[in-house]
Amino acid sequence: MTKSEALTTQNLGHTVNTSEGPLTILKGINLEIKQGESVAIVGASGSGKSTLLGLIAGLDRHTSGEIYLQGHALSSLDEEARADLRSQYVGFVFQSFHLLPSLSALENVMLPAELKGDPSARDAAIELLTKVGLDHRLNHYPRQLSGGEQQRVAIARAFASNAKILFADEPTGNLDSKNGVLVSDLLFSLNKDKGTTLIMVTHDSKLAERCDRFVEIDAGELKGS
């Protein structure tokens, strides 16, 4: 893996045990993603794309092959070390937002930087919420925000940790078309401004076409890019 690569997989495979025996979800995945690149992972439901995203983000353990995330071999890391790696390099945007309901928009966005002891966490969070058009919603709680507003808070939170790689799992899946376009524009704008690598799972062909390239997963195998 070179310095220009944010992520590499080598013959990546993943098998889980079921009541009917072993089930192979991914097999022989070889993938290279460069720093600053935007890549969509596409495929039918059940093809393994969300499993792939979780593995390359270090959320789950793979069963064969290797994943190099920012040059670190994930198979060699225990859970604590993988959590440290994620906190240092990775940001997430999920379809269901995953905001903490007891925290305001500002507090949700501040959290990643606060956990790192960053004294500028508040100022940075305000700047990011302003960039996503929510400077008038700083003290509102998730229940007081629309779905589009909650996703914009989630995007601001993902960028608050200065992540090198942003993983997005169906980031527009729970939004109407207007908010979907707005959130997409924000993802690509912040990706470009900060030079962050963007890797997303999506069913939206228009969203996939906005990426530098896409890779297709079919029945657990990589089909092309």
Coordinates of C-alpha atoms in Angstrom, one line a residue:
M1 CA 0.0 0.0 0.0
T2 CA 1.4 3.4 -1.0
K3 CA 1.0 6.7 0.7
S4 CA -1.5 7.8 -2.1
E5 CA -3.9 5.0 -1.1
A6 CA -6.4 5.5 1.7
L7 CA -7.7 1.9 1.6
T8 CA -6.6 -1.4 0.1
T9 CA -8.1 -4.9 0.3
Q10 CA -6.3 -8.1 -0.7
N11 CA -8.4 -11.2 -1.4
L12 CA -10.8 -10.1 1.2
G13 CA -13.4 -12.7 2.3
H14 CA -16.0 -12.9 5.0
T15 CA -17.9 -16.0 6.1
V16 CA -20.5 -16.3 8.9
N17 CA -21.8 -19.4 10.7
T18 CA -25.6 -20.0 10.4
S19 CA -27.9 -22.8 11.6
E20 CA -27.5 -24.3 8.1
G21 CA -23.7 -24.1 8.1
P22 CA -21.1 -21.5 6.9
L23 CA -22.4 -18.7 4.7
T24 CA -19.9 -16.9 2.5
I25 CA -20.9 -13.2 2.1
L26 CA -17.8 -11.8 0.4
K27 CA -15.0 -13.5 -1.5
G28 CA -11.9 -12.5 -3.3
I29 CA -12.4 -8.7 -3.0
N30 CA -9.4 -6.7 -4.3
L31 CA -9.9 -3.0 -4.0
E32 CA -7.7 0.1 -4.0
I33 CA -9.0 3.6 -3.1
K34 CA -6.8 6.6 -3.3
Q35 CA -6.6 9.5 -0.9
G36 CA -9.3 12.1 -1.7
E37 CA -11.1 9.8 -4.1
S38 CA -14.9 9.4 -4.0
V39 CA -16.2 5.8 -4.6
A40 CA -19.7 4.4 -4.6
I41 CA -20.3 0.7 -3.7
V42 CA -23.4 -0.5 -5.6
G43 CA -25.3 -3.7 -5.9
A44 CA -28.6 -5.4 -5.3
S45 CA -30.0 -5.9 -1.8
G46 CA -28.2 -8.8 -0.2
S47 CA -25.2 -8.5 -2.5
G48 CA -22.8 -7.8 0.4
K49 CA -22.1 -4.1 -0.1
S50 CA -23.1 -3.0 3.4
T51 CA -21.0 -5.9 4.9
L52 CA -18.1 -4.7 2.8
L53 CA -18.5 -1.2 4.1
G54 CA -18.6 -2.3 7.7
L55 CA -15.4 -4.4 7.2
I56 CA -13.3 -1.8 5.4
A57 CA -14.3 0.8 8.0
G58 CA -13.1 -1.5 10.8
L59 CA -16.5 -1.9 12.4
D60 CA -16.5 -5.7 12.0
R61 CA -13.8 -8.3 11.6
H62 CA -13.2 -10.1 8.3
T63 CA -12.5 -13.8 8.2
S64 CA -9.9 -14.0 5.4
G65 CA -7.6 -11.8 3.3
E66 CA -6.4 -8.4 4.5
I67 CA -7.6 -4.8 4.8
Y68 CA -5.2 -1.9 5.0
L69 CA -6.8 1.3 6.3
Q70 CA -4.4 4.3 6.1
G71 CA -1.6 1.7 6.0
H72 CA -2.7 -0.3 9.0
A73 CA -3.4 -4.0 8.6
L74 CA -6.8 -4.5 10.4
S75 CA -6.3 -8.2 11.1
S76 CA -3.4 -7.3 13.4
L77 CA -5.4 -5.0 15.6
D78 CA -7.6 -5.9 18.6
E79 CA -10.9 -4.2 19.2
E80 CA -9.4 -1.3 21.2
A81 CA -6.7 -0.6 18.6
R82 CA -9.3 -0.6 15.8
A83 CA -11.5 1.8 17.8
D84 CA -8.4 4.1 18.2
L85 CA -7.8 3.9 14.4
R86 CA -11.4 4.7 13.6
S87 CA -11.3 7.7 16.0
Q88 CA -8.1 9.0 14.3
Y89 CA -9.0 8.5 10.7
V90 CA -12.7 7.6 10.1
G91 CA -16.0 9.5 10.0
F92 CA -19.5 7.9 9.4
V93 CA -22.8 9.0 8.0
F94 CA -25.6 6.5 8.4
Q95 CA -29.0 6.2 6.7
S96 CA -30.7 6.5 10.2
F97 CA -28.6 9.5 11.3
H98 CA -27.5 7.9 14.7
L99 CA -27.6 11.2 16.5
L100 CA -27.7 11.2 20.3
P101 CA -31.2 12.3 21.3
S102 CA -30.2 13.9 24.6
L103 CA -27.6 16.2 22.9
S104 CA -28.3 19.4 20.9
A105 CA -27.2 19.7 17.3
L106 CA -24.1 21.6 18.5
E107 CA -23.3 19.1 21.2
N108 CA -23.7 16.2 18.7
V109 CA -21.2 17.8 16.4
M110 CA -18.8 18.8 19.1
L111 CA -18.6 15.2 20.5
P112 CA -15.9 13.6 18.3
A113 CA -13.5 16.5 18.8
E114 CA -14.3 16.7 22.5
L115 CA -13.5 13.1 23.0
K116 CA -10.1 13.9 21.6
G117 CA -9.6 16.7 24.0
D118 CA -9.7 19.4 21.3
P119 CA -10.2 22.8 23.0
S120 CA -11.5 24.3 19.7
A121 CA -14.3 21.7 19.5
R122 CA -17.2 24.2 20.0
D123 CA -15.9 26.8 17.5
A124 CA -15.2 24.1 14.9
A125 CA -18.7 22.6 15.4
I126 CA -20.3 26.0 14.9
E127 CA -18.4 26.5 11.7
L128 CA -19.4 23.1 10.3
L129 CA -23.1 23.6 11.3
T130 CA -22.9 27.0 9.6
K131 CA -21.5 25.3 6.4
V132 CA -24.4 22.9 6.3
G133 CA -26.9 25.7 6.8
L134 CA -27.9 25.0 10.4
D135 CA -26.4 27.9 12.3
H136 CA -30.0 28.8 13.4
R137 CA -30.5 25.3 14.8
L138 CA -27.5 25.0 17.1
N139 CA -29.5 24.4 20.3
H140 CA -32.2 22.2 18.8
Y141 CA -32.4 18.5 19.7
P142 CA -32.8 15.8 17.1
R143 CA -36.5 15.4 17.8
Q144 CA -37.0 19.1 16.9
L145 CA -35.2 18.7 13.5
S146 CA -36.5 17.3 10.2
G147 CA -34.9 14.2 8.6
G148 CA -32.9 16.4 6.2
E149 CA -31.7 18.6 9.1
Q150 CA -30.7 15.6 11.1
Q151 CA -28.7 14.2 8.3
R152 CA -26.9 17.5 7.8
V153 CA -26.0 17.4 11.5
A154 CA -24.7 13.9 11.0
I155 CA -22.6 15.1 8.1
A156 CA -21.2 18.0 10.2
R157 CA -20.4 15.5 13.0
A158 CA -18.6 13.2 10.6
F159 CA -16.3 16.0 9.5
A160 CA -15.8 17.4 13.0
S161 CA -13.1 14.8 13.7
N162 CA -11.1 15.8 10.6
A163 CA -11.5 12.3 9.3
K164 CA -9.3 11.2 6.5
I165 CA -12.0 8.8 5.2
L166 CA -15.7 9.3 5.3
F167 CA -17.9 6.2 5.1
A168 CA -21.6 6.8 4.2
D169 CA -24.2 4.0 4.2
E170 CA -27.2 5.0 2.1
P171 CA -26.8 8.7 3.3
T172 CA -29.9 9.8 1.3
G173 CA -32.0 6.7 1.8
N174 CA -34.4 8.2 4.4
L175 CA -34.7 11.6 2.7
D176 CA -37.1 13.1 0.2
S177 CA -35.6 14.0 -3.2
K178 CA -35.1 17.7 -2.3
N179 CA -33.2 16.9 0.9
G180 CA -31.4 14.1 -0.8
V181 CA -29.9 16.5 -3.4
L182 CA -29.0 18.9 -0.6
V183 CA -27.3 16.3 1.5
S184 CA -25.5 14.9 -1.6
D185 CA -24.2 18.4 -2.5
L186 CA -22.9 18.8 1.0
L187 CA -21.1 15.5 1.0
F188 CA -19.3 16.2 -2.2
S189 CA -18.6 19.9 -1.3
L190 CA -17.0 19.0 2.0
N191 CA -15.2 16.0 0.4
K192 CA -13.6 18.4 -2.1
D193 CA -12.9 21.2 0.4
K194 CA -11.2 19.0 2.9
G195 CA -9.7 16.4 0.5
T196 CA -11.4 13.6 2.4
T197 CA -11.8 10.2 0.8
L198 CA -15.5 9.4 0.4
I199 CA -16.7 5.8 0.3
M200 CA -20.5 5.3 0.1
V201 CA -23.0 2.5 -0.3
T202 CA -26.0 3.6 -2.3
H203 CA -28.9 2.4 -4.4
D204 CA -29.2 5.8 -6.0
S205 CA -27.6 5.6 -9.5
K206 CA -27.5 9.5 -9.8
L207 CA -25.6 9.7 -6.5
A208 CA -23.2 6.9 -7.6
E209 CA -22.6 8.7 -10.9
R210 CA -21.4 11.8 -9.1
C211 CA -18.5 9.8 -7.6
D212 CA -15.1 9.5 -9.3
R213 CA -16.0 5.9 -9.9
F214 CA -18.2 3.0 -8.6
V215 CA -17.6 -0.6 -7.8
E216 CA -20.3 -3.2 -8.1
I217 CA -20.8 -6.1 -5.8
D218 CA -22.8 -9.1 -7.0
A219 CA -23.3 -12.2 -4.8
G220 CA -20.3 -11.2 -2.7
E221 CA -17.9 -10.7 -5.6
L222 CA -16.5 -7.5 -7.1
K223 CA -17.7 -7.1 -10.7
G224 CA -15.9 -3.9 -11.9
S225 CA -15.4 -0.2 -11.6

